[in-house]
Amino acid sequence: MGNLKDKVIITAALCGAGTTKAQNPNVPITPEEIAADVVACAKAGAAIVHLHVRDENGVNSMEPSRFIEVVTLARKACEEVGVDVIFNCTTSGGKWPEEKRLGHLPELLPEMCSCSPGTMNWSNSYVFLNTPQFIEKLGTLTQELKIKPEIEIFDAGMMGNLNYYIKKGFIAEPPHVQFVLGVTGGMPGNIESLSYLLPKLPEGATWSITGIGKSHMPMMLAGLSAGCNGLRVGLEDNIYMEKGVLATNVSLVERAVELCKVVGREIATPAEAREILGLVKQK
Ligand code: ZN
């Protein structure tokens, strides 16, 4: 089985809140398309799928009923073909009331959910809103429901906040951190950002990394060089394989698997990822 610390947990972030079919027709939007990509990415080597959902017009939705529809369908699709994967549901969506952003968690009990410990101006277009009250509520709820929060760090101040919320007991130790670098308004996707962030990780933390757009590949390489526990790929973060060549979620997962092989790192199975991250399988 090898040393668990050496394994790489691949997360597939399938569609995000904003990627459109016009940008890349391969982005899954409908519940059926998302469920199909969950299965395909799990088969290709992703241990975790990070999910957002859309309404019937393809617009970002935090409606709990939509999450329940999508995740239930995806779980059934996985079961039918005997594929295991960890579900990580987003909680982002500043335009939505806080209770909607949390509404799917007690219903679905996913093993993981996102948690961003701070607010920023997203690509200078809207406020990526995470109020202190929301973070406290989310932190408390995830501990009650035994859902492991994936701490998404977009900006330097969020790293200090993570340590603050751990000290205050809202986030349990050891945390799992996802560095999402290269969003305009947050930290750029470069080595300098990662070098700033890594020494500030709490003791025992596990960490994964993704770079947005053109910083996608550089941040994967930087993560592997710095000994990451995970890589995140997917059409939420990057729509190209290379300049002018559109990606699919599966092609991005397959490339991450190949990169890990090149640097001599094994891929973590979902079962191994559960052990590494200390997840509680509930459903
Ligand atoms: Zn997301």
PDB file of C-alpha atoms and ligand atoms in Angstrom:
ATOM      1  CA  MET A   1       0.000   0.000   0.000  1.00  0.00           C
ATOM      2  CA  GLY A   2       3.025   2.298   0.398  1.00  0.00           C
ATOM      3  CA  ASN A   3       3.402   5.256   2.705  1.00  0.00           C
ATOM      4  CA  LEU A   4       0.170   7.215   2.900  1.00  0.00           C
ATOM      5  CA  LYS A   5       2.068  10.480   3.293  1.00  0.00           C
ATOM      6  CA  ASP A   6       3.561   9.995  -0.156  1.00  0.00           C
ATOM      7  CA  LYS A   7       0.219   9.521  -1.905  1.00  0.00           C
ATOM      8  CA  VAL A   8      -1.424  12.309  -3.841  1.00  0.00           C
ATOM      9  CA  ILE A   9      -5.141  12.959  -3.419  1.00  0.00           C
ATOM     10  CA  ILE A  10      -6.601  14.217  -6.668  1.00  0.00           C
ATOM     11  CA  THR A  11      -9.664  16.450  -6.444  1.00  0.00           C
ATOM     12  CA  ALA A  12     -11.777  17.108  -9.535  1.00  0.00           C
ATOM     13  CA  ALA A  13     -13.592  20.453  -9.378  1.00  0.00           C
ATOM     14  CA  LEU A  14     -16.108  19.756 -12.101  1.00  0.00           C
ATOM     15  CA  CYS A  15     -17.958  22.949 -12.972  1.00  0.00           C
ATOM     16  CA  GLY A  16     -17.672  25.682 -10.337  1.00  0.00           C
ATOM     17  CA  ALA A  17     -20.110  28.554 -10.197  1.00  0.00           C
ATOM     18  CA  GLY A  18     -19.214  30.304 -13.401  1.00  0.00           C
ATOM     19  CA  THR A  19     -17.690  28.196 -16.191  1.00  0.00           C
ATOM     20  CA  THR A  20     -20.086  28.253 -19.165  1.00  0.00           C
ATOM     21  CA  LYS A  21     -20.706  25.955 -22.121  1.00  0.00           C
ATOM     22  CA  ALA A  22     -19.745  28.907 -24.324  1.00  0.00           C
ATOM     23  CA  GLN A  23     -16.278  28.880 -22.754  1.00  0.00           C
ATOM     24  CA  ASN A  24     -15.970  25.106 -22.894  1.00  0.00           C
ATOM     25  CA  PRO A  25     -18.830  22.831 -24.037  1.00  0.00           C
ATOM     26  CA  ASN A  26     -17.385  20.005 -21.910  1.00  0.00           C
ATOM     27  CA  VAL A  27     -18.355  21.656 -18.624  1.00  0.00           C
ATOM     28  CA  PRO A  28     -21.053  19.558 -16.912  1.00  0.00           C
ATOM     29  CA  ILE A  29     -24.134  21.619 -16.048  1.00  0.00           C
ATOM     30  CA  THR A  30     -27.181  19.346 -15.788  1.00  0.00           C
ATOM     31  CA  PRO A  31     -27.504  16.803 -12.950  1.00  0.00           C
ATOM     32  CA  GLU A  32     -27.005  14.002 -15.509  1.00  0.00           C
ATOM     33  CA  GLU A  33     -23.853  15.594 -16.925  1.00  0.00           C
ATOM     34  CA  ILE A  34     -22.415  16.203 -13.459  1.00  0.00           C
ATOM     35  CA  ALA A  35     -23.180  12.615 -12.365  1.00  0.00           C
ATOM     36  CA  ALA A  36     -21.497  11.248 -15.509  1.00  0.00           C
ATOM     37  CA  ASP A  37     -18.366  13.328 -14.867  1.00  0.00           C
ATOM     38  CA  VAL A  38     -18.267  12.243 -11.214  1.00  0.00           C
ATOM     39  CA  VAL A  39     -18.098   8.604 -12.325  1.00  0.00           C
ATOM     40  CA  ALA A  40     -15.626   9.262 -15.166  1.00  0.00           C
ATOM     41  CA  CYS A  41     -13.261  11.335 -12.996  1.00  0.00           C
ATOM     42  CA  ALA A  42     -13.385   8.775 -10.169  1.00  0.00           C
ATOM     43  CA  LYS A  43     -12.475   6.063 -12.668  1.00  0.00           C
ATOM     44  CA  ALA A  44      -9.612   8.226 -13.989  1.00  0.00           C
ATOM     45  CA  GLY A  45      -8.070   8.630 -10.523  1.00  0.00           C
ATOM     46  CA  ALA A  46      -9.864  11.410  -8.637  1.00  0.00           C
ATOM     47  CA  ALA A  47     -10.439  10.513  -4.980  1.00  0.00           C
ATOM     48  CA  ILE A  48     -12.568  13.618  -4.353  1.00  0.00           C
ATOM     49  CA  VAL A  49     -15.115  15.471  -6.476  1.00  0.00           C
ATOM     50  CA  HIS A  50     -15.777  19.105  -5.568  1.00  0.00           C
ATOM     51  CA  LEU A  51     -19.292  20.086  -6.577  1.00  0.00           C
ATOM     52  CA  HIS A  52     -21.263  23.210  -7.337  1.00  0.00           C
ATOM     53  CA  VAL A  53     -24.725  22.982  -8.881  1.00  0.00           C
ATOM     54  CA  ARG A  54     -26.646  25.033 -11.438  1.00  0.00           C
ATOM     55  CA  ASP A  55     -30.322  25.713 -11.948  1.00  0.00           C
ATOM     56  CA  GLU A  56     -32.268  24.648 -15.064  1.00  0.00           C
ATOM     57  CA  ASN A  57     -30.855  27.685 -16.914  1.00  0.00           C
ATOM     58  CA  GLY A  58     -27.275  26.762 -16.092  1.00  0.00           C
ATOM     59  CA  VAL A  59     -26.960  29.569 -13.538  1.00  0.00           C
ATOM     60  CA  ASN A  60     -25.149  28.979 -10.234  1.00  0.00           C
ATOM     61  CA  SER A  61     -27.530  27.758  -7.517  1.00  0.00           C
ATOM     62  CA  MET A  62     -27.242  27.136  -3.780  1.00  0.00           C
ATOM     63  CA  GLU A  63     -30.764  25.722  -3.592  1.00  0.00           C
ATOM     64  CA  PRO A  64     -30.462  22.694  -1.259  1.00  0.00           C
ATOM     65  CA  SER A  65     -33.018  20.741  -3.325  1.00  0.00           C
ATOM     66  CA  ARG A  66     -30.776  21.070  -6.378  1.00  0.00           C
ATOM     67  CA  PHE A  67     -27.769  19.766  -4.425  1.00  0.00           C
ATOM     68  CA  ILE A  68     -29.830  16.853  -3.173  1.00  0.00           C
ATOM     69  CA  GLU A  69     -30.931  16.031  -6.729  1.00  0.00           C
ATOM     70  CA  VAL A  70     -27.395  16.168  -8.149  1.00  0.00           C
ATOM     71  CA  VAL A  71     -25.596  14.339  -5.345  1.00  0.00           C
ATOM     72  CA  THR A  72     -28.271  11.646  -5.064  1.00  0.00           C
ATOM     73  CA  LEU A  73     -28.040  11.023  -8.799  1.00  0.00           C
ATOM     74  CA  ALA A  74     -24.225  10.977  -8.718  1.00  0.00           C
ATOM     75  CA  ARG A  75     -24.153   8.606  -5.739  1.00  0.00           C
ATOM     76  CA  LYS A  76     -26.516   6.258  -7.563  1.00  0.00           C
ATOM     77  CA  ALA A  77     -24.418   6.431 -10.735  1.00  0.00           C
ATOM     78  CA  CYS A  78     -21.277   5.546  -8.717  1.00  0.00           C
ATOM     79  CA  GLU A  79     -23.041   2.679  -6.986  1.00  0.00           C
ATOM     80  CA  GLU A  80     -24.288   1.241 -10.272  1.00  0.00           C
ATOM     81  CA  VAL A  81     -20.761   0.870 -11.634  1.00  0.00           C
ATOM     82  CA  GLY A  82     -19.093   0.109  -8.285  1.00  0.00           C
ATOM     83  CA  VAL A  83     -17.016   3.304  -8.146  1.00  0.00           C
ATOM     84  CA  ASP A  84     -16.074   4.979  -4.864  1.00  0.00           C
ATOM     85  CA  VAL A  85     -15.441   8.711  -4.510  1.00  0.00           C
ATOM     86  CA  ILE A  86     -15.522  11.361  -1.777  1.00  0.00           C
ATOM     87  CA  PHE A  87     -18.095  14.123  -2.229  1.00  0.00           C
ATOM     88  CA  ASN A  88     -17.010  17.660  -1.370  1.00  0.00           C
ATOM     89  CA  CYS A  89     -19.874  20.144  -1.728  1.00  0.00           C
ATOM     90  CA  THR A  90     -19.304  23.862  -1.992  1.00  0.00           C
ATOM     91  CA  THR A  91     -20.741  26.315   0.541  1.00  0.00           C
ATOM     92  CA  SER A  92     -19.759  29.431  -1.430  1.00  0.00           C
ATOM     93  CA  GLY A  93     -22.321  31.807  -2.910  1.00  0.00           C
ATOM     94  CA  GLY A  94     -22.345  35.225  -1.279  1.00  0.00           C
ATOM     95  CA  LYS A  95     -25.539  36.312  -3.033  1.00  0.00           C
ATOM     96  CA  TRP A  96     -27.470  33.522  -1.338  1.00  0.00           C
ATOM     97  CA  PRO A  97     -28.873  33.575   2.201  1.00  0.00           C
ATOM     98  CA  GLU A  98     -26.587  31.811   4.644  1.00  0.00           C
ATOM     99  CA  GLU A  99     -29.134  29.136   5.548  1.00  0.00           C
ATOM    100  CA  LYS A 100     -29.361  28.125   1.858  1.00  0.00           C
ATOM    101  CA  ARG A 101     -25.571  27.889   1.649  1.00  0.00           C
ATOM    102  CA  LEU A 102     -25.638  25.424   4.550  1.00  0.00           C
ATOM    103  CA  GLY A 103     -28.968  23.738   3.778  1.00  0.00           C
ATOM    104  CA  HIS A 104     -27.607  20.798   1.795  1.00  0.00           C
ATOM    105  CA  LEU A 105     -25.105  19.702   4.440  1.00  0.00           C
ATOM    106  CA  PRO A 106     -27.413  18.090   7.059  1.00  0.00           C
ATOM    107  CA  GLU A 107     -29.490  16.544   4.272  1.00  0.00           C
ATOM    108  CA  LEU A 108     -26.663  14.992   2.283  1.00  0.00           C
ATOM    109  CA  LEU A 109     -23.936  14.575   4.919  1.00  0.00           C
ATOM    110  CA  PRO A 110     -21.145  14.776   2.344  1.00  0.00           C
ATOM    111  CA  GLU A 111     -17.789  13.704   3.715  1.00  0.00           C
ATOM    112  CA  MET A 112     -16.349  17.148   2.938  1.00  0.00           C
ATOM    113  CA  CYS A 113     -17.460  20.693   2.148  1.00  0.00           C
ATOM    114  CA  SER A 114     -15.644  23.879   1.263  1.00  0.00           C
ATOM    115  CA  CYS A 115     -15.008  26.595   3.850  1.00  0.00           C
ATOM    116  CA  SER A 116     -13.273  29.842   2.952  1.00  0.00           C
ATOM    117  CA  PRO A 117     -12.123  31.716   6.039  1.00  0.00           C
ATOM    118  CA  GLY A 118     -12.434  35.224   4.604  1.00  0.00           C
ATOM    119  CA  THR A 119     -13.977  37.597   2.086  1.00  0.00           C
ATOM    120  CA  MET A 120     -12.476  39.110  -1.066  1.00  0.00           C
ATOM    121  CA  ASN A 121     -13.384  40.946  -4.269  1.00  0.00           C
ATOM    122  CA  TRP A 122     -13.620  38.064  -6.776  1.00  0.00           C
ATOM    123  CA  SER A 123     -11.943  39.013 -10.068  1.00  0.00           C
ATOM    124  CA  ASN A 124     -13.045  42.589  -9.404  1.00  0.00           C
ATOM    125  CA  SER A 125     -16.584  41.536 -10.302  1.00  0.00           C
ATOM    126  CA  TYR A 126     -18.418  40.596  -7.077  1.00  0.00           C
ATOM    127  CA  VAL A 127     -17.891  40.100  -3.368  1.00  0.00           C
ATOM    128  CA  PHE A 128     -16.884  36.555  -2.431  1.00  0.00           C
ATOM    129  CA  LEU A 129     -18.638  36.918   0.882  1.00  0.00           C
ATOM    130  CA  ASN A 130     -17.806  34.892   3.979  1.00  0.00           C
ATOM    131  CA  THR A 131     -18.807  36.866   7.054  1.00  0.00           C
ATOM    132  CA  PRO A 132     -17.306  36.016  10.446  1.00  0.00           C
ATOM    133  CA  GLN A 133     -20.767  34.837  11.562  1.00  0.00           C
ATOM    134  CA  PHE A 134     -21.076  32.533   8.535  1.00  0.00           C
ATOM    135  CA  ILE A 135     -17.627  31.032   9.083  1.00  0.00           C
ATOM    136  CA  GLU A 136     -18.417  30.393  12.759  1.00  0.00           C
ATOM    137  CA  LYS A 137     -21.741  28.801  11.857  1.00  0.00           C
ATOM    138  CA  LEU A 138     -20.184  26.642   9.135  1.00  0.00           C
ATOM    139  CA  GLY A 139     -17.300  25.619  11.406  1.00  0.00           C
ATOM    140  CA  THR A 140     -19.674  24.614  14.201  1.00  0.00           C
ATOM    141  CA  LEU A 141     -22.029  22.767  11.844  1.00  0.00           C
ATOM    142  CA  THR A 142     -19.253  20.754  10.206  1.00  0.00           C
ATOM    143  CA  GLN A 143     -18.031  19.618  13.616  1.00  0.00           C
ATOM    144  CA  GLU A 144     -21.548  18.630  14.669  1.00  0.00           C
ATOM    145  CA  LEU A 145     -22.186  16.742  11.423  1.00  0.00           C
ATOM    146  CA  LYS A 146     -18.657  15.268  11.240  1.00  0.00           C
ATOM    147  CA  ILE A 147     -18.077  16.789   7.801  1.00  0.00           C
ATOM    148  CA  LYS A 148     -14.434  17.673   7.141  1.00  0.00           C
ATOM    149  CA  PRO A 149     -14.164  21.241   5.917  1.00  0.00           C
ATOM    150  CA  GLU A 150     -11.769  21.847   3.076  1.00  0.00           C
ATOM    151  CA  ILE A 151     -10.250  25.201   3.992  1.00  0.00           C
ATOM    152  CA  GLU A 152      -9.970  27.104   0.717  1.00  0.00           C
ATOM    153  CA  ILE A 153      -7.257  29.745   0.920  1.00  0.00           C
ATOM    154  CA  PHE A 154      -7.411  32.362  -1.839  1.00  0.00           C
ATOM    155  CA  ASP A 155      -5.627  35.203  -0.132  1.00  0.00           C
ATOM    156  CA  ALA A 156      -2.968  35.828   2.490  1.00  0.00           C
ATOM    157  CA  GLY A 157      -5.345  37.116   5.175  1.00  0.00           C
ATOM    158  CA  MET A 158      -7.331  33.882   5.063  1.00  0.00           C
ATOM    159  CA  MET A 159      -4.275  32.001   6.329  1.00  0.00           C
ATOM    160  CA  GLY A 160      -4.198  34.115   9.484  1.00  0.00           C
ATOM    161  CA  ASN A 161      -7.942  33.638   9.840  1.00  0.00           C
ATOM    162  CA  LEU A 162      -7.577  29.852   9.641  1.00  0.00           C
ATOM    163  CA  ASN A 163      -5.239  29.917  12.623  1.00  0.00           C
ATOM    164  CA  TYR A 164      -7.644  32.265  14.423  1.00  0.00           C
ATOM    165  CA  TYR A 165     -10.660  29.970  13.902  1.00  0.00           C
ATOM    166  CA  ILE A 166      -8.661  26.936  15.017  1.00  0.00           C
ATOM    167  CA  LYS A 167      -7.663  28.775  18.210  1.00  0.00           C
ATOM    168  CA  LYS A 168     -11.302  29.715  18.819  1.00  0.00           C
ATOM    169  CA  GLY A 169     -12.437  26.116  18.282  1.00  0.00           C
ATOM    170  CA  PHE A 170     -14.545  26.720  15.171  1.00  0.00           C
ATOM    171  CA  ILE A 171     -12.253  24.665  12.970  1.00  0.00           C
ATOM    172  CA  ALA A 172     -10.971  21.317  14.229  1.00  0.00           C
ATOM    173  CA  GLU A 173      -7.349  20.223  14.003  1.00  0.00           C
ATOM    174  CA  PRO A 174      -5.686  19.087  11.875  1.00  0.00           C
ATOM    175  CA  PRO A 175      -7.258  21.049   9.019  1.00  0.00           C
ATOM    176  CA  HIS A 176      -7.145  20.177   5.337  1.00  0.00           C
ATOM    177  CA  VAL A 177      -6.199  23.206   3.247  1.00  0.00           C
ATOM    178  CA  GLN A 178      -6.810  23.811  -0.441  1.00  0.00           C
ATOM    179  CA  PHE A 179      -4.682  26.631  -1.862  1.00  0.00           C
ATOM    180  CA  VAL A 180      -6.617  28.201  -4.725  1.00  0.00           C
ATOM    181  CA  LEU A 181      -4.141  30.629  -6.232  1.00  0.00           C
ATOM    182  CA  GLY A 182      -4.373  32.921  -9.215  1.00  0.00           C
ATOM    183  CA  VAL A 183      -7.854  34.419  -8.764  1.00  0.00           C
ATOM    184  CA  THR A 184      -7.639  38.159  -9.405  1.00  0.00           C
ATOM    185  CA  GLY A 185      -8.360  39.776  -6.056  1.00  0.00           C
ATOM    186  CA  GLY A 186      -6.518  36.987  -4.227  1.00  0.00           C
ATOM    187  CA  MET A 187      -2.909  35.837  -4.217  1.00  0.00           C
ATOM    188  CA  PRO A 188      -1.280  35.287  -7.598  1.00  0.00           C
ATOM    189  CA  GLY A 189      -0.526  31.728  -8.700  1.00  0.00           C
ATOM    190  CA  ASN A 190       3.218  31.730  -8.240  1.00  0.00           C
ATOM    191  CA  ILE A 191       5.993  30.300  -6.077  1.00  0.00           C
ATOM    192  CA  GLU A 192       6.218  33.473  -4.019  1.00  0.00           C
ATOM    193  CA  SER A 193       2.605  33.055  -2.844  1.00  0.00           C
ATOM    194  CA  LEU A 194       3.101  29.398  -1.962  1.00  0.00           C
ATOM    195  CA  SER A 195       6.375  30.162  -0.159  1.00  0.00           C
ATOM    196  CA  TYR A 196       4.540  32.711   1.968  1.00  0.00           C
ATOM    197  CA  LEU A 197       1.646  30.384   2.794  1.00  0.00           C
ATOM    198  CA  LEU A 198       3.300  27.036   3.487  1.00  0.00           C
ATOM    199  CA  PRO A 199       5.234  27.971   6.652  1.00  0.00           C
ATOM    200  CA  LYS A 200       1.980  29.282   8.167  1.00  0.00           C
ATOM    201  CA  LEU A 201       0.143  25.937   7.907  1.00  0.00           C
ATOM    202  CA  PRO A 202      -0.994  24.694  11.295  1.00  0.00           C
ATOM    203  CA  GLU A 203       0.833  21.674  12.736  1.00  0.00           C
ATOM    204  CA  GLY A 204      -0.320  18.416  11.142  1.00  0.00           C
ATOM    205  CA  ALA A 205      -2.309  20.107   8.371  1.00  0.00           C
ATOM    206  CA  THR A 206      -2.669  18.360   5.032  1.00  0.00           C
ATOM    207  CA  TRP A 207      -2.697  20.491   1.897  1.00  0.00           C
ATOM    208  CA  SER A 208      -3.648  20.491  -1.745  1.00  0.00           C
ATOM    209  CA  ILE A 209      -3.216  23.091  -4.450  1.00  0.00           C
ATOM    210  CA  THR A 210      -4.724  24.431  -7.643  1.00  0.00           C
ATOM    211  CA  GLY A 211      -3.856  27.348  -9.876  1.00  0.00           C
ATOM    212  CA  ILE A 212      -6.499  29.214 -11.830  1.00  0.00           C
ATOM    213  CA  GLY A 213      -6.203  29.589 -15.616  1.00  0.00           C
ATOM    214  CA  LYS A 214      -2.660  29.897 -16.829  1.00  0.00           C
ATOM    215  CA  SER A 215      -1.239  29.228 -13.368  1.00  0.00           C
ATOM    216  CA  HIS A 216      -2.847  25.755 -13.339  1.00  0.00           C
ATOM    217  CA  MET A 217       0.152  23.709 -14.462  1.00  0.00           C
ATOM    218  CA  PRO A 218       2.787  25.844 -12.683  1.00  0.00           C
ATOM    219  CA  MET A 219       0.932  25.465  -9.370  1.00  0.00           C
ATOM    220  CA  MET A 220       0.604  21.687  -9.797  1.00  0.00           C
ATOM    221  CA  LEU A 221       4.348  21.477 -10.393  1.00  0.00           C
ATOM    222  CA  ALA A 222       5.048  23.785  -7.447  1.00  0.00           C
ATOM    223  CA  GLY A 223       2.776  21.679  -5.236  1.00  0.00           C
ATOM    224  CA  LEU A 224       4.508  18.458  -6.198  1.00  0.00           C
ATOM    225  CA  SER A 225       7.903  20.078  -5.663  1.00  0.00           C
ATOM    226  CA  ALA A 226       6.875  21.249  -2.198  1.00  0.00           C
ATOM    227  CA  GLY A 227       5.389  17.884  -1.143  1.00  0.00           C
ATOM    228  CA  CYS A 228       1.656  18.518  -1.404  1.00  0.00           C
ATOM    229  CA  ASN A 229      -0.868  15.923  -0.221  1.00  0.00           C
ATOM    230  CA  GLY A 230      -3.198  16.748  -3.068  1.00  0.00           C
ATOM    231  CA  LEU A 231      -3.736  18.358  -6.442  1.00  0.00           C
ATOM    232  CA  ARG A 232      -6.983  19.918  -7.598  1.00  0.00           C
ATOM    233  CA  VAL A 233      -7.850  20.029 -11.264  1.00  0.00           C
ATOM    234  CA  GLY A 234     -11.026  20.559 -13.258  1.00  0.00           C
ATOM    235  CA  LEU A 235     -13.049  22.893 -15.404  1.00  0.00           C
ATOM    236  CA  GLU A 236     -13.938  25.058 -12.391  1.00  0.00           C
ATOM    237  CA  ASP A 237     -10.343  26.286 -12.350  1.00  0.00           C
ATOM    238  CA  ASN A 238      -9.039  25.920 -15.883  1.00  0.00           C
ATOM    239  CA  ILE A 239     -10.676  25.143 -19.227  1.00  0.00           C
ATOM    240  CA  TYR A 240      -7.596  24.431 -21.357  1.00  0.00           C
ATOM    241  CA  MET A 241      -5.181  21.532 -21.691  1.00  0.00           C
ATOM    242  CA  GLU A 242      -2.811  23.873 -23.459  1.00  0.00           C
ATOM    243  CA  LYS A 243      -3.193  27.145 -25.306  1.00  0.00           C
ATOM    244  CA  GLY A 244      -6.213  26.834 -27.608  1.00  0.00           C
ATOM    245  CA  VAL A 245      -6.950  23.193 -26.701  1.00  0.00           C
ATOM    246  CA  LEU A 246     -10.078  22.757 -24.590  1.00  0.00           C
ATOM    247  CA  ALA A 247      -9.919  20.309 -21.699  1.00  0.00           C
ATOM    248  CA  THR A 248     -12.402  17.839 -20.267  1.00  0.00           C
ATOM    249  CA  ASN A 249     -12.541  17.055 -16.569  1.00  0.00           C
ATOM    250  CA  VAL A 250     -11.275  13.558 -17.323  1.00  0.00           C
ATOM    251  CA  SER A 251      -8.343  14.782 -19.433  1.00  0.00           C
ATOM    252  CA  LEU A 252      -7.310  17.091 -16.578  1.00  0.00           C
ATOM    253  CA  VAL A 253      -7.498  14.258 -14.020  1.00  0.00           C
ATOM    254  CA  GLU A 254      -5.539  11.954 -16.332  1.00  0.00           C
ATOM    255  CA  ARG A 255      -2.821  14.574 -16.788  1.00  0.00           C
ATOM    256  CA  ALA A 256      -2.528  15.046 -13.011  1.00  0.00           C
ATOM    257  CA  VAL A 257      -2.176  11.269 -12.602  1.00  0.00           C
ATOM    258  CA  GLU A 258       0.584  11.273 -15.234  1.00  0.00           C
ATOM    259  CA  LEU A 259       2.415  14.156 -13.512  1.00  0.00           C
ATOM    260  CA  CYS A 260       2.352  12.275 -10.223  1.00  0.00           C
ATOM    261  CA  LYS A 261       3.813   9.216 -11.940  1.00  0.00           C
ATOM    262  CA  VAL A 262       6.582  11.335 -13.465  1.00  0.00           C
ATOM    263  CA  VAL A 263       7.658  12.577 -10.035  1.00  0.00           C
ATOM    264  CA  GLY A 264       7.303   9.136  -8.447  1.00  0.00           C
ATOM    265  CA  ARG A 265       4.190   9.824  -6.380  1.00  0.00           C
ATOM    266  CA  GLU A 266       1.357   7.301  -6.139  1.00  0.00           C
ATOM    267  CA  ILE A 267      -2.301   8.277  -6.393  1.00  0.00           C
ATOM    268  CA  ALA A 268      -4.419   7.929  -3.251  1.00  0.00           C
ATOM    269  CA  THR A 269      -7.562   5.833  -3.565  1.00  0.00           C
ATOM    270  CA  PRO A 270     -10.705   7.253  -1.924  1.00  0.00           C
ATOM    271  CA  ALA A 271     -10.168   4.830   0.986  1.00  0.00           C
ATOM    272  CA  GLU A 272      -6.595   6.049   1.407  1.00  0.00           C
ATOM    273  CA  ALA A 273      -7.702   9.675   1.125  1.00  0.00           C
ATOM    274  CA  ARG A 274     -10.213   9.050   3.940  1.00  0.00           C
ATOM    275  CA  GLU A 275      -7.399   7.766   6.101  1.00  0.00           C
ATOM    276  CA  ILE A 276      -5.046  10.642   5.232  1.00  0.00           C
ATOM    277  CA  LEU A 277      -7.724  13.276   5.867  1.00  0.00           C
ATOM    278  CA  GLY A 278      -9.400  11.556   8.812  1.00  0.00           C
ATOM    279  CA  LEU A 279     -12.833  11.512   7.171  1.00  0.00           C
ATOM    280  CA  VAL A 280     -15.920   9.930   8.645  1.00  0.00           C
ATOM    281  CA  LYS A 281     -17.884   7.979   6.028  1.00  0.00           C
ATOM    282  CA  GLN A 282     -21.505   8.568   6.921  1.00  0.00           C
ATOM    283  CA  LYS A 283     -23.573   7.828   3.833  1.00  0.00           C
TER     284      LYS A 283
HETATM  285 ZN    ZN B   1     -15.665  25.513  -5.885  1.00  0.00          ZN
END
